[in-house]
mmCIF file of C-alpha atoms in Angstrom:
data_model
loop_
_atom_site.group_PDB
_atom_site.id
_atom_site.type_symbol
_atom_site.label_atom_id
_atom_site.label_comp_id
_atom_site.label_asym_id
_atom_site.label_seq_id
_atom_site.Cartn_x
_atom_site.Cartn_y
_atom_site.Cartn_z
ATOM 1 C CA MET Y 276 74.282 59.918 77.049
ATOM 2 C CA VAL Y 277 77.874 59.657 76.039
ATOM 3 C CA LEU Y 278 77.552 62.455 73.407
ATOM 4 C CA SER Y 279 76.082 64.806 75.892
ATOM 5 C CA THR Y 280 79.393 64.819 77.758
ATOM 6 C CA LEU Y 281 81.539 65.726 74.749
ATOM 7 C CA PRO Y 282 83.400 68.957 75.270
ATOM 8 C CA THR Y 283 82.184 71.832 73.209
ATOM 9 C CA PRO Y 284 84.385 74.922 72.138
ATOM 10 C CA PRO Y 285 82.983 77.016 75.119
ATOM 11 C CA ASP Y 286 83.738 74.079 77.363
ATOM 12 C CA LEU Y 287 87.336 74.149 76.187
ATOM 13 C CA ARG Y 288 87.553 77.774 77.030
ATOM 14 C CA ARG Y 289 86.136 77.167 80.476
ATOM 15 C CA ASN Y 290 89.012 74.603 80.969
ATOM 16 C CA ARG Y 291 91.438 77.471 80.914
ATOM 17 C CA PRO Y 292 93.067 78.207 84.181
ATOM 18 C CA ALA Y 293 90.609 80.250 86.376
ATOM 19 C CA LEU Y 294 91.530 83.861 87.218
ATOM 20 C CA PRO Y 295 90.675 85.328 90.709
ATOM 21 C CA GLY Y 296 87.154 86.386 90.892
ATOM 22 C CA ASP Y 297 85.474 85.285 94.181
ATOM 23 C CA ALA Y 298 84.370 87.445 97.033
ATOM 24 C CA ALA Y 299 87.622 87.080 98.928
ATOM 25 C CA TRP Y 300 89.564 88.472 96.017
ATOM 26 C CA TRP Y 301 87.354 91.483 95.557
ATOM 27 C CA ALA Y 302 87.315 92.117 99.231
ATOM 28 C CA PHE Y 303 91.163 92.176 99.071
ATOM 29 C CA CYS Y 304 90.988 94.529 96.332
ATOM 30 C CA ALA Y 305 88.531 96.781 98.245
ATOM 31 C CA ALA Y 306 90.967 96.693 101.247
ATOM 32 C CA THR Y 307 93.828 97.670 98.891
ATOM 33 C CA ALA Y 308 91.993 100.615 97.338
ATOM 34 C CA LEU Y 309 90.864 101.892 100.736
ATOM 35 C CA ALA Y 310 94.410 101.827 101.986
ATOM 36 C CA LEU Y 311 95.592 103.753 99.180
ATOM 37 C CA GLY Y 312 92.816 106.356 99.330
ATOM 38 C CA ILE Y 313 93.660 106.817 102.943
ATOM 39 C CA PHE Y 314 97.462 107.032 102.927
ATOM 40 C CA SER Y 315 98.257 108.532 99.551
ATOM 41 C CA SER Y 316 99.265 112.129 99.408
ATOM 42 C CA LEU Y 317 98.303 112.444 95.699
ATOM 43 C CA GLY Y 318 94.717 113.883 94.934
ATOM 44 C CA PRO Y 319 94.057 111.555 91.820
ATOM 45 C CA HIS Y 320 95.033 108.544 93.903
ATOM 46 C CA ARG Y 321 92.674 109.515 96.584
ATOM 47 C CA VAL Y 322 89.921 110.014 94.064
ATOM 48 C CA TRP Y 323 90.639 106.505 92.664
ATOM 49 C CA GLY Y 324 90.794 104.881 96.102
ATOM 50 C CA ALA Y 325 87.324 106.214 96.963
ATOM 51 C CA ALA Y 326 85.692 105.193 93.810
ATOM 52 C CA ALA Y 327 87.453 101.809 93.542
ATOM 53 C CA THR Y 328 86.594 100.868 97.113
ATOM 54 C CA LEU Y 329 82.952 101.164 96.252
ATOM 55 C CA GLY Y 330 83.265 99.159 93.113
ATOM 56 C CA TYR Y 331 85.341 96.404 94.673
ATOM 57 C CA THR Y 332 82.937 96.198 97.737
ATOM 58 C CA ALA Y 333 79.842 95.968 95.463
ATOM 59 C CA ALA Y 334 81.736 93.217 93.419
ATOM 60 C CA ALA Y 335 82.539 91.291 96.622
ATOM 61 C CA VAL Y 336 78.916 91.397 97.722
ATOM 62 C CA LEU Y 337 77.656 90.292 94.288
ATOM 63 C CA ALA Y 338 80.134 87.430 94.292
ATOM 64 C CA ALA Y 339 79.158 86.276 97.722
ATOM 65 C CA ARG Y 340 75.557 86.226 96.808
ATOM 66 C CA GLY Y 341 76.389 83.903 94.007
ATOM 67 C CA ARG Y 342 76.233 86.206 91.166
ATOM 68 C CA SER Y 343 78.389 85.285 88.055
ATOM 69 C CA PRO Y 344 82.028 86.345 87.850
ATOM 70 C CA ARG Y 345 81.331 88.199 84.810
ATOM 71 C CA THR Y 346 78.821 90.442 86.760
ATOM 72 C CA ALA Y 347 80.939 90.930 89.448
ATOM 73 C CA GLY Y 348 83.912 91.691 87.238
ATOM 74 C CA ALA Y 349 81.871 94.188 85.266
ATOM 75 C CA VAL Y 350 80.895 96.079 88.564
ATOM 76 C CA ALA Y 351 84.555 96.093 89.614
ATOM 77 C CA VAL Y 352 85.706 97.560 86.367
ATOM 78 C CA THR Y 353 83.060 100.239 86.497
ATOM 79 C CA GLY Y 354 83.959 101.327 90.126
ATOM 80 C CA ALA Y 355 87.780 100.888 89.774
ATOM 81 C CA VAL Y 356 88.296 102.370 86.239
ATOM 82 C CA LEU Y 357 85.307 104.041 84.593
ATOM 83 C CA LEU Y 358 83.960 105.983 87.543
ATOM 84 C CA PRO Y 359 87.408 107.471 88.796
ATOM 85 C CA LEU Y 360 88.406 108.154 85.168
ATOM 86 C CA VAL Y 361 85.236 110.023 84.343
ATOM 87 C CA VAL Y 362 85.621 112.154 87.578
ATOM 88 C CA LEU Y 363 89.276 112.901 86.999
ATOM 89 C CA LEU Y 364 88.624 113.921 83.340
ATOM 90 C CA ALA Y 365 85.758 116.085 84.440
ATOM 91 C CA VAL Y 366 88.020 117.938 86.914
ATOM 92 C CA ASP Y 367 91.182 117.797 84.734
ATOM 93 C CA ARG Y 368 93.252 115.949 87.337
ATOM 94 C CA ALA Y 369 95.842 113.193 86.542
ATOM 95 C CA GLN Y 370 99.107 111.647 87.458
ATOM 96 C CA LEU Y 371 102.132 113.571 86.728
ATOM 97 C CA GLU Y 372 103.057 111.297 83.925
ATOM 98 C CA VAL Y 373 100.099 112.416 81.949
ATOM 99 C CA ASP Y 374 101.302 116.078 81.988
ATOM 100 C CA VAL Y 375 104.864 115.059 81.144
ATOM 101 C CA VAL Y 376 103.654 113.051 77.985
ATOM 102 C CA ALA Y 377 101.423 115.890 76.905
ATOM 103 C CA ARG Y 378 104.200 118.447 77.324
ATOM 104 C CA SER Y 379 106.717 116.171 75.513
ATOM 105 C CA ALA Y 380 104.412 115.932 72.451
ATOM 106 C CA GLY Y 381 104.336 119.695 72.209
ATOM 107 C CA LEU Y 382 107.961 120.056 72.345
ATOM 108 C CA LEU Y 383 108.526 117.226 69.741
ATOM 109 C CA LEU Y 384 106.009 118.976 67.279
ATOM 110 C CA SER Y 385 107.730 122.396 67.829
ATOM 111 C CA GLY Y 386 111.347 121.690 68.275
ATOM 112 C CA GLY Y 387 111.935 118.067 67.029
ATOM 113 C CA THR Y 388 112.801 116.696 70.579
ATOM 114 C CA PRO Y 389 110.401 115.969 73.541
ATOM 115 C CA TYR Y 390 113.062 117.066 76.056
ATOM 116 C CA LEU Y 391 113.631 120.392 77.747
ATOM 117 C CA GLU Y 392 117.078 121.701 77.290
ATOM 118 C CA ARG Y 393 117.689 122.717 80.887
ATOM 119 C CA PRO Y 394 115.511 120.896 83.410
ATOM 120 C CA THR Y 395 115.757 121.902 87.002
ATOM 121 C CA VAL Y 396 112.920 120.388 89.074
ATOM 122 C CA PRO Y 397 111.715 116.884 88.929
ATOM 123 C CA GLU Y 398 108.531 117.935 86.856
ATOM 124 C CA ASP Y 399 110.759 119.227 84.177
ATOM 125 C CA PHE Y 400 112.263 115.796 83.299
ATOM 126 C CA ASN Y 401 110.969 113.375 80.727
ATOM 127 C CA PRO Y 402 112.501 109.900 81.602
ATOM 128 C CA TYR Y 403 110.773 108.245 78.650
ATOM 129 C CA LEU Y 404 111.975 107.419 75.221
ATOM 130 C CA PRO Y 405 110.730 109.620 72.310
ATOM 131 C CA GLY Y 406 108.029 107.027 71.191
ATOM 132 C CA MET Y 407 106.023 107.911 74.369
ATOM 133 C CA ALA Y 408 105.220 111.406 73.096
ATOM 134 C CA VAL Y 409 102.914 109.987 70.571
ATOM 135 C CA PHE Y 410 100.168 109.539 73.111
ATOM 136 C CA GLY Y 411 100.270 113.251 73.725
ATOM 137 C CA ILE Y 412 100.040 114.312 70.101
ATOM 138 C CA PRO Y 413 96.188 114.461 70.139
ATOM 139 C CA GLU Y 414 96.257 116.865 72.922
ATOM 140 C CA ALA Y 415 99.124 118.823 71.411
ATOM 141 C CA VAL Y 416 97.304 119.303 68.040
ATOM 142 C CA ALA Y 417 93.609 119.605 69.199
ATOM 143 C CA GLY Y 418 94.086 121.060 72.719
ATOM 144 C CA PRO Y 419 93.261 119.608 76.142
ATOM 145 C CA GLY Y 420 90.009 117.818 76.474
ATOM 146 C CA PRO Y 421 88.463 114.566 77.536
ATOM 147 C CA LEU Y 422 88.929 112.833 74.262
ATOM 148 C CA THR Y 423 92.542 114.030 73.857
ATOM 149 C CA ASP Y 424 93.650 113.184 77.258
ATOM 150 C CA PRO Y 425 97.047 111.024 76.780
ATOM 151 C CA ARG Y 426 95.778 108.409 79.340
ATOM 152 C CA LEU Y 427 92.916 107.399 77.160
ATOM 153 C CA TRP Y 428 95.228 106.551 74.303
ATOM 154 C CA MET Y 429 97.721 104.878 76.553
ATOM 155 C CA GLY Y 430 94.939 102.592 78.012
ATOM 156 C CA ALA Y 431 93.487 101.885 74.531
ATOM 157 C CA ALA Y 432 97.051 100.946 73.317
ATOM 158 C CA PHE Y 433 97.540 98.658 76.267
ATOM 159 C CA LEU Y 434 94.102 96.919 76.120
ATOM 160 C CA GLY Y 435 94.352 96.407 72.276
ATOM 161 C CA ALA Y 436 97.859 94.863 72.333
ATOM 162 C CA PHE Y 437 97.023 92.739 75.194
ATOM 163 C CA ALA Y 438 93.948 91.440 73.602
ATOM 164 C CA LEU Y 439 95.753 90.828 70.280
ATOM 165 C CA ALA Y 440 98.309 88.896 72.177
ATOM 166 C CA LEU Y 441 95.746 86.386 73.487
ATOM 167 C CA PRO Y 442 93.991 83.480 71.802
ATOM 168 C CA ALA Y 443 90.491 84.225 70.501
ATOM 169 C CA GLY Y 444 88.787 82.359 73.123
ATOM 170 C CA ALA Y 445 90.533 84.255 75.942
ATOM 171 C CA ARG Y 446 89.980 87.929 74.701
ATOM 172 C CA ARG Y 447 87.157 88.691 76.824
ATOM 173 C CA GLU Y 448 87.570 87.263 80.258
ATOM 174 C CA ALA Y 449 91.349 88.019 80.766
ATOM 175 C CA PRO Y 450 91.391 91.760 79.823
ATOM 176 C CA ARG Y 451 88.372 92.307 81.966
ATOM 177 C CA TRP Y 452 89.949 90.754 84.943
ATOM 178 C CA LEU Y 453 93.214 92.509 84.428
ATOM 179 C CA ALA Y 454 91.542 95.899 83.996
ATOM 180 C CA ALA Y 455 89.850 95.379 87.380
ATOM 181 C CA CYS Y 456 93.109 94.350 89.128
ATOM 182 C CA PRO Y 457 94.156 97.318 91.230
ATOM 183 C CA LEU Y 458 97.664 97.503 89.950
ATOM 184 C CA VAL Y 459 96.145 98.025 86.332
ATOM 185 C CA ALA Y 460 92.905 99.875 87.130
ATOM 186 C CA LEU Y 461 94.713 102.572 89.021
ATOM 187 C CA PRO Y 462 97.052 103.679 85.960
ATOM 188 C CA LEU Y 463 94.087 103.181 83.747
ATOM 189 C CA ALA Y 464 92.219 105.924 85.603
ATOM 190 C CA VAL Y 465 94.933 108.360 86.865
ATOM 191 C CA GLY Y 466 97.487 107.800 83.952
ATOM 192 C CA GLY Y 467 100.324 105.297 83.579
ATOM 193 C CA VAL Y 468 103.041 105.050 80.920
ATOM 194 C CA ASP Y 469 103.925 101.419 81.817
ATOM 195 C CA LEU Y 470 100.717 99.895 80.380
ATOM 196 C CA PRO Y 471 101.324 100.267 76.753
ATOM 197 C CA VAL Y 472 104.786 99.054 77.334
ATOM 198 C CA ALA Y 473 103.615 95.877 78.995
ATOM 199 C CA GLY Y 474 101.016 95.343 76.408
ATOM 200 C CA LEU Y 475 103.398 95.605 73.373
ATOM 201 C CA MET Y 476 105.934 93.183 75.129
ATOM 202 C CA CYS Y 477 103.075 90.590 75.450
ATOM 203 C CA LEU Y 478 102.225 91.026 71.806
ATOM 204 C CA GLY Y 479 105.778 90.641 70.825
ATOM 205 C CA LEU Y 480 106.216 87.487 72.747
ATOM 206 C CA ALA Y 481 102.992 86.114 71.259
ATOM 207 C CA ARG Y 482 104.107 86.635 67.867
ATOM 208 C CA ALA Y 483 107.545 85.206 68.539
ATOM 209 C CA GLY Y 484 105.758 82.208 69.882
ATOM 210 C CA GLN Y 485 103.901 81.831 66.753
ATOM 211 C CA GLY Y 486 107.158 82.086 64.671
ATOM 212 C CA ARG Y 487 106.250 85.293 63.043
ATOM 213 C CA ALA Y 488 109.511 87.084 63.530
ATOM 214 C CA GLY Y 489 108.898 90.153 61.587
ATOM 215 C CA ARG Y 490 105.577 90.976 63.527
ATOM 216 C CA ALA Y 491 107.357 90.141 66.845
ATOM 217 C CA GLY Y 492 110.234 92.521 66.037
ATOM 218 C CA LEU Y 493 107.964 95.415 65.068
ATOM 219 C CA ALA Y 494 105.753 95.075 68.344
ATOM 220 C CA LEU Y 495 109.020 94.850 70.402
ATOM 221 C CA GLY Y 496 110.742 97.816 68.475
ATOM 222 C CA LEU Y 497 107.473 100.004 69.257
ATOM 223 C CA ALA Y 498 107.777 98.972 72.894
ATOM 224 C CA ALA Y 499 111.597 99.672 72.963
ATOM 225 C CA ALA Y 500 110.905 103.126 71.611
ATOM 226 C CA LEU Y 501 108.549 103.938 74.614
ATOM 227 C CA LYS Y 502 110.714 103.154 77.749
ATOM 228 C CA TRP Y 503 113.838 101.358 78.716
ATOM 229 C CA THR Y 504 111.959 98.622 80.603
ATOM 230 C CA ALA Y 505 110.941 97.105 77.298
ATOM 231 C CA TRP Y 506 114.477 96.270 76.080
ATOM 232 C CA PRO Y 507 114.896 93.123 78.075
ATOM 233 C CA ALA Y 508 111.969 91.611 76.110
ATOM 234 C CA VAL Y 509 114.015 91.676 72.892
ATOM 235 C CA PRO Y 510 116.707 89.160 73.780
ATOM 236 C CA VAL Y 511 114.027 86.849 75.518
ATOM 237 C CA ALA Y 512 112.048 86.856 72.120
ATOM 238 C CA LEU Y 513 115.254 86.258 70.221
ATOM 239 C CA ALA Y 514 116.061 83.163 72.287
ATOM 240 C CA LEU Y 515 112.526 81.955 71.955
ATOM 241 C CA LEU Y 516 112.605 82.216 68.112
ATOM 242 C CA ALA Y 517 116.042 80.607 68.028
ATOM 243 C CA THR Y 518 114.895 77.453 69.723
ATOM 244 C CA ALA Y 519 111.130 77.076 69.297
ATOM 245 C CA SER Y 520 111.370 75.997 65.664
ATOM 246 C CA GLY Y 521 113.651 73.030 66.507
ATOM 247 C CA ASP Y 522 115.757 73.805 63.535
ATOM 248 C CA GLY Y 523 119.004 75.685 64.439
ATOM 249 C CA ARG Y 524 119.557 77.270 61.135
ATOM 250 C CA ARG Y 525 115.907 78.314 60.612
ATOM 251 C CA GLY Y 526 115.639 79.566 64.177
ATOM 252 C CA SER Y 527 118.802 81.665 63.915
ATOM 253 C CA ARG Y 528 117.382 83.245 60.711
ATOM 254 C CA ALA Y 529 114.185 84.070 62.617
ATOM 255 C CA ALA Y 530 115.846 85.535 65.410
ATOM 256 C CA LEU Y 531 118.029 87.691 63.183
ATOM 257 C CA ARG Y 532 114.987 88.946 61.345
ATOM 258 C CA CYS Y 533 113.198 89.837 64.499
ATOM 259 C CA GLY Y 534 116.220 91.516 65.906
ATOM 260 C CA LEU Y 535 116.782 93.569 62.831
ATOM 261 C CA VAL Y 536 113.049 94.708 62.426
ATOM 262 C CA ALA Y 537 113.089 95.586 66.296
ATOM 263 C CA LEU Y 538 116.371 97.482 65.996
ATOM 264 C CA LEU Y 539 115.369 99.460 62.959
ATOM 265 C CA THR Y 540 111.872 100.212 64.348
ATOM 266 C CA ALA Y 541 113.239 101.626 67.617
ATOM 267 C CA ALA Y 542 116.023 103.535 65.918
ATOM 268 C CA ALA Y 543 113.607 105.140 63.448
ATOM 269 C CA ILE Y 544 111.599 106.501 66.321
ATOM 270 C CA VAL Y 545 114.350 107.221 68.957
ATOM 271 C CA LEU Y 546 117.428 108.502 66.870
ATOM 272 C CA PRO Y 547 115.794 111.637 65.361
ATOM 273 C CA ALA Y 548 114.992 113.118 68.640
ATOM 274 C CA ALA Y 549 118.077 111.751 70.502
ATOM 275 C CA LEU Y 550 120.574 113.273 67.779
ATOM 276 C CA ARG Y 551 118.865 116.564 67.897
ATOM 277 C CA ASP Y 552 120.008 117.097 71.276
ATOM 278 C CA PRO Y 553 122.202 114.293 72.614
ATOM 279 C CA GLY Y 554 122.933 116.070 75.828
ATOM 280 C CA ALA Y 555 119.285 116.569 76.886
ATOM 281 C CA PHE Y 556 118.510 113.028 75.796
ATOM 282 C CA ARG Y 557 121.235 111.569 78.218
ATOM 283 C CA THR Y 558 120.069 113.943 80.958
ATOM 284 C CA HIS Y 559 116.366 112.941 80.782
ATOM 285 C CA VAL Y 560 116.450 109.283 79.985
ATOM 286 C CA VAL Y 561 119.650 108.047 81.494
ATOM 287 C CA ASP Y 562 120.994 110.205 84.277
ATOM 288 C CA PHE Y 563 117.601 111.211 85.777
ATOM 289 C CA PRO Y 564 116.288 107.582 86.149
ATOM 290 C CA LEU Y 565 119.544 106.443 87.680
ATOM 291 C CA GLY Y 566 119.606 109.314 90.214
ATOM 292 C CA LEU Y 567 122.688 111.086 88.625
ATOM 293 C CA THR Y 568 121.069 114.528 88.359
ATOM 294 C CA GLY Y 569 120.558 117.233 91.113
ATOM 295 C CA ALA Y 570 116.741 116.730 91.029
ATOM 296 C CA VAL Y 571 115.642 113.661 92.652
ATOM 297 C CA SER Y 572 113.086 111.464 90.908
ATOM 298 C CA SER Y 573 109.659 111.069 92.660
ATOM 299 C CA ALA Y 574 109.818 107.231 92.164
ATOM 300 C CA ALA Y 575 110.780 106.334 95.675
ATOM 301 C CA SER Y 576 109.024 103.248 96.719
ATOM 302 C CA PRO Y 577 110.735 101.354 99.577
ATOM 303 C CA LEU Y 578 111.985 98.597 97.442
ATOM 304 C CA PRO Y 579 115.589 97.148 97.961
ATOM 305 C CA GLY Y 580 117.272 99.331 95.505
ATOM 306 C CA HIS Y 581 115.930 102.601 96.840
ATOM 307 C CA LEU Y 582 116.509 101.703 100.357
ATOM 308 C CA LEU Y 583 120.095 100.658 99.475
ATOM 309 C CA ALA Y 584 120.638 103.957 97.626
ATOM 310 C CA THR Y 585 119.073 106.036 100.337
ATOM 311 C CA HIS Y 586 120.298 104.594 103.686
ATOM 312 C CA LEU Y 587 123.651 102.983 102.928
ATOM 313 C CA PRO Y 588 126.856 104.566 102.111
ATOM 314 C CA GLY Y 589 127.754 103.746 98.494
ATOM 315 C CA GLY Y 590 124.290 102.108 98.390
ATOM 316 C CA ARG Y 591 123.601 103.594 94.952
ATOM 317 C CA THR Y 592 126.709 101.808 93.397
ATOM 318 C CA LEU Y 593 125.721 98.633 95.073
ATOM 319 C CA ALA Y 594 122.139 98.834 93.764
ATOM 320 C CA LEU Y 595 123.368 99.478 90.286
ATOM 321 C CA LEU Y 596 125.777 96.540 90.743
ATOM 322 C CA LEU Y 597 122.853 94.158 91.701
ATOM 323 C CA LEU Y 598 120.963 95.594 88.861
ATOM 324 C CA GLY Y 599 123.705 94.697 86.453
ATOM 325 C CA VAL Y 600 124.117 91.255 88.048
ATOM 326 C CA SER Y 601 120.482 90.524 87.516
ATOM 327 C CA ALA Y 602 120.706 91.513 83.910
ATOM 328 C CA LEU Y 603 123.723 89.184 83.634
ATOM 329 C CA LEU Y 604 121.799 86.280 85.127
ATOM 330 C CA LEU Y 605 118.985 86.700 82.792
ATOM 331 C CA ALA Y 606 121.374 86.614 79.726
ATOM 332 C CA VAL Y 607 123.089 83.554 81.009
ATOM 333 C CA SER Y 608 119.697 81.874 81.584
ATOM 334 C CA LEU Y 609 118.812 82.561 77.928
ATOM 335 C CA LEU Y 610 121.987 81.034 76.720
ATOM 336 C CA VAL Y 611 122.022 77.970 79.120
ATOM 337 C CA ARG Y 612 118.325 77.226 78.981
ATOM 338 C CA PRO Y 613 116.411 79.270 76.339
ATOM 339 C CA PRO Y 614 112.567 79.321 76.612
ATOM 340 C CA ALA Y 615 110.923 76.847 74.392
ATOM 341 C CA THR Y 616 107.303 78.480 74.526
ATOM 342 C CA ALA Y 617 105.965 81.895 74.638
ATOM 343 C CA THR Y 618 104.602 81.069 78.189
ATOM 344 C CA ALA Y 619 107.991 80.239 79.330
ATOM 345 C CA ALA Y 620 109.545 83.302 77.900
ATOM 346 C CA ALA Y 621 106.880 85.460 79.459
ATOM 347 C CA ALA Y 622 107.825 83.756 82.934
ATOM 348 C CA ARG Y 623 111.545 84.420 82.302
ATOM 349 C CA LEU Y 624 111.029 87.999 81.287
ATOM 350 C CA ALA Y 625 108.589 88.616 84.349
ATOM 351 C CA LEU Y 626 111.343 87.400 86.566
ATOM 352 C CA GLY Y 627 113.989 89.429 85.033
ATOM 353 C CA LEU Y 628 111.870 92.566 85.305
ATOM 354 C CA LEU Y 629 110.922 91.796 88.861
ATOM 355 C CA LEU Y 630 114.667 91.681 89.875
ATOM 356 C CA ALA Y 631 115.315 94.911 87.968
ATOM 357 C CA ILE Y 632 112.547 96.734 89.602
ATOM 358 C CA ALA Y 633 113.642 95.555 93.028
ATOM 359 C CA PHE Y 634 117.144 96.780 92.535
ATOM 360 C CA MET Y 635 116.674 100.131 90.593
ATOM 361 C CA PRO Y 636 117.730 103.056 92.829
ATOM 362 C CA ALA Y 637 114.695 104.974 91.701
ATOM 363 C CA THR Y 638 111.726 102.806 91.701
ATOM 364 C CA ARG Y 639 107.910 102.632 92.608
ATOM 365 C CA PHE Y 640 105.460 99.860 93.205
ATOM 366 C CA GLY Y 641 103.554 100.819 90.012
ATOM 367 C CA TYR Y 642 106.463 99.351 87.951
ATOM 368 C CA LEU Y 643 105.400 95.832 89.123
ATOM 369 C CA VAL Y 644 102.519 96.224 86.453
ATOM 370 C CA HIS Y 645 105.200 94.737 83.965
ATOM 371 C CA PRO Y 646 105.612 91.281 85.676
ATOM 372 C CA LEU Y 647 101.960 91.385 86.657
ATOM 373 C CA VAL Y 648 100.625 91.713 83.027
ATOM 374 C CA LEU Y 649 103.324 89.268 81.675
ATOM 375 C CA ALA Y 650 102.107 86.652 84.249
ATOM 376 C CA ALA Y 651 98.442 87.315 83.566
ATOM 377 C CA TRP Y 652 99.016 86.872 79.879
ATOM 378 C CA ALA Y 653 100.992 83.591 80.410
ATOM 379 C CA LEU Y 654 98.207 82.309 82.594
ATOM 380 C CA ALA Y 655 95.403 83.343 80.231
ATOM 381 C CA ARG Y 656 96.980 81.778 77.060
ATOM 382 C CA GLN Y 657 97.261 78.338 78.736
ATOM 383 C CA PRO Y 658 95.781 75.838 76.260
ATOM 384 C CA PRO Y 659 92.640 73.916 77.231
ATOM 385 C CA ALA Y 660 92.578 70.251 77.719
ATOM 386 C CA HIS Y 661 94.611 68.304 75.179
ATOM 387 C CA PRO Y 662 92.373 66.523 72.563
ATOM 388 C CA LEU Y 663 94.078 63.118 73.286
ATOM 389 C CA ARG Y 664 92.961 63.498 76.887
ATOM 390 C CA ILE Y 665 89.559 64.330 75.689
ATOM 391 C CA ARG Y 666 89.499 61.200 73.678
ATOM 392 C CA GLU Y 667 90.632 59.096 76.478
ATOM 393 C CA ARG Y 668 87.854 60.470 78.737
ATOM 394 C CA VAL Y 669 85.244 59.735 76.171
ATOM 395 C CA ARG Y 670 86.640 56.108 75.874
ATOM 396 C CA ASP Y 671 86.594 55.602 79.622
ATOM 397 C CA LEU Y 672 83.022 56.882 79.663
ATOM 398 C CA VAL Y 673 81.992 54.453 77.082
ATOM 399 C CA ARG Y 674 83.564 51.499 78.631
ATOM 400 C CA GLU Y 675 82.428 52.218 82.105
ATOM 401 C CA PRO Y 676 78.722 50.820 81.547
ATOM 402 C CA VAL Y 677 80.120 47.643 80.000
ATOM 403 C CA ARG Y 678 82.575 47.097 82.789
ATOM 404 C CA ARG Y 679 79.921 47.529 85.357
ATOM 405 C CA ARG Y 680 77.656 44.911 83.563
ATOM 406 C CA LYS Y 681 80.449 42.387 83.622
ATOM 407 C CA GLN Y 682 80.969 42.928 87.346
ATOM 408 C CA ALA Y 683 77.298 42.495 87.996
ATOM 409 C CA SER Y 684 76.935 39.231 86.001
ATOM 410 C CA ARG Y 685 79.812 37.727 88.002
#
């Protein structure tokens, strides 16, 4: 009888923190998708809202009837990711970012830089670093088509990096739940450049937590070559490597190796295009995101930074000041209390990015996918029950019948 209660490996995996998946969660997702479909002015978003509402509603019904979370999650993913993706690919519709990435790849292959020399309207700007153009190369080489669409390659890069960042026992449930989450399902279907960045950040922190400094630097360098939002992950990983080993000298060497690999990787990808036309590089990836060009970015969600920049005299300067203060606070926290585990590093990075997203003058709700992915990754990689606690539980189960017999004999 006692042996039948011993935890098996699947039991240990089930002891991981549960991710949302009940009827109430899927109903909330359905309401979110319905609201976006009704109020959005973007055609691809309305298509996603209609399809995702059906998928989430079906998942909520299945969960309410007692079907397994795996079944409900599969239905949610089908309705929120696969169905709208197939429809949008069939009618050749996507979010603006997809067109920007595809065009940047063509410019990179033809002229050595992914940036237009004289952008005029917001659609002309490419606010991403040169590495992002790699996702548009299949379309630039083979022409437009369902299999060359940049969003497929961005989604594959995200899911692959996120899965590799997880322990083997969590590589099925966590990615499935995350793909079904509205904040991730939407960019998977309509196109979103933030997903591969977030996935590579998770992979870099995972390798740093394992003490693999070179691999951590490679993943973080690749992320840093895609978008500015990945850069805060580098100092967080360095602080983790410097303290996790418990040996100051060894940790310093690991942090130095990670930093050098990340710097060289990012420089090898970014510098050739940046040096080809430094003026265009600055206009696209520095001035435009900060709102310093004549064209206004379409990233205008009503978060604090945008509200300050829009409605308060001198508000843009104040928003940038708050952005700098949040970055300074993150740096001080890494020096005063560096993270000791990859989970703690992910939480610290998620908080820093959340503050940065809040105070950026040009921002949108979709950027919140960064802290969401980091938080989901930290939650999914929580270790199962400690073996010592398992042995104590077994010992108690063995001693319980003996104790009861003694009490009965008295």
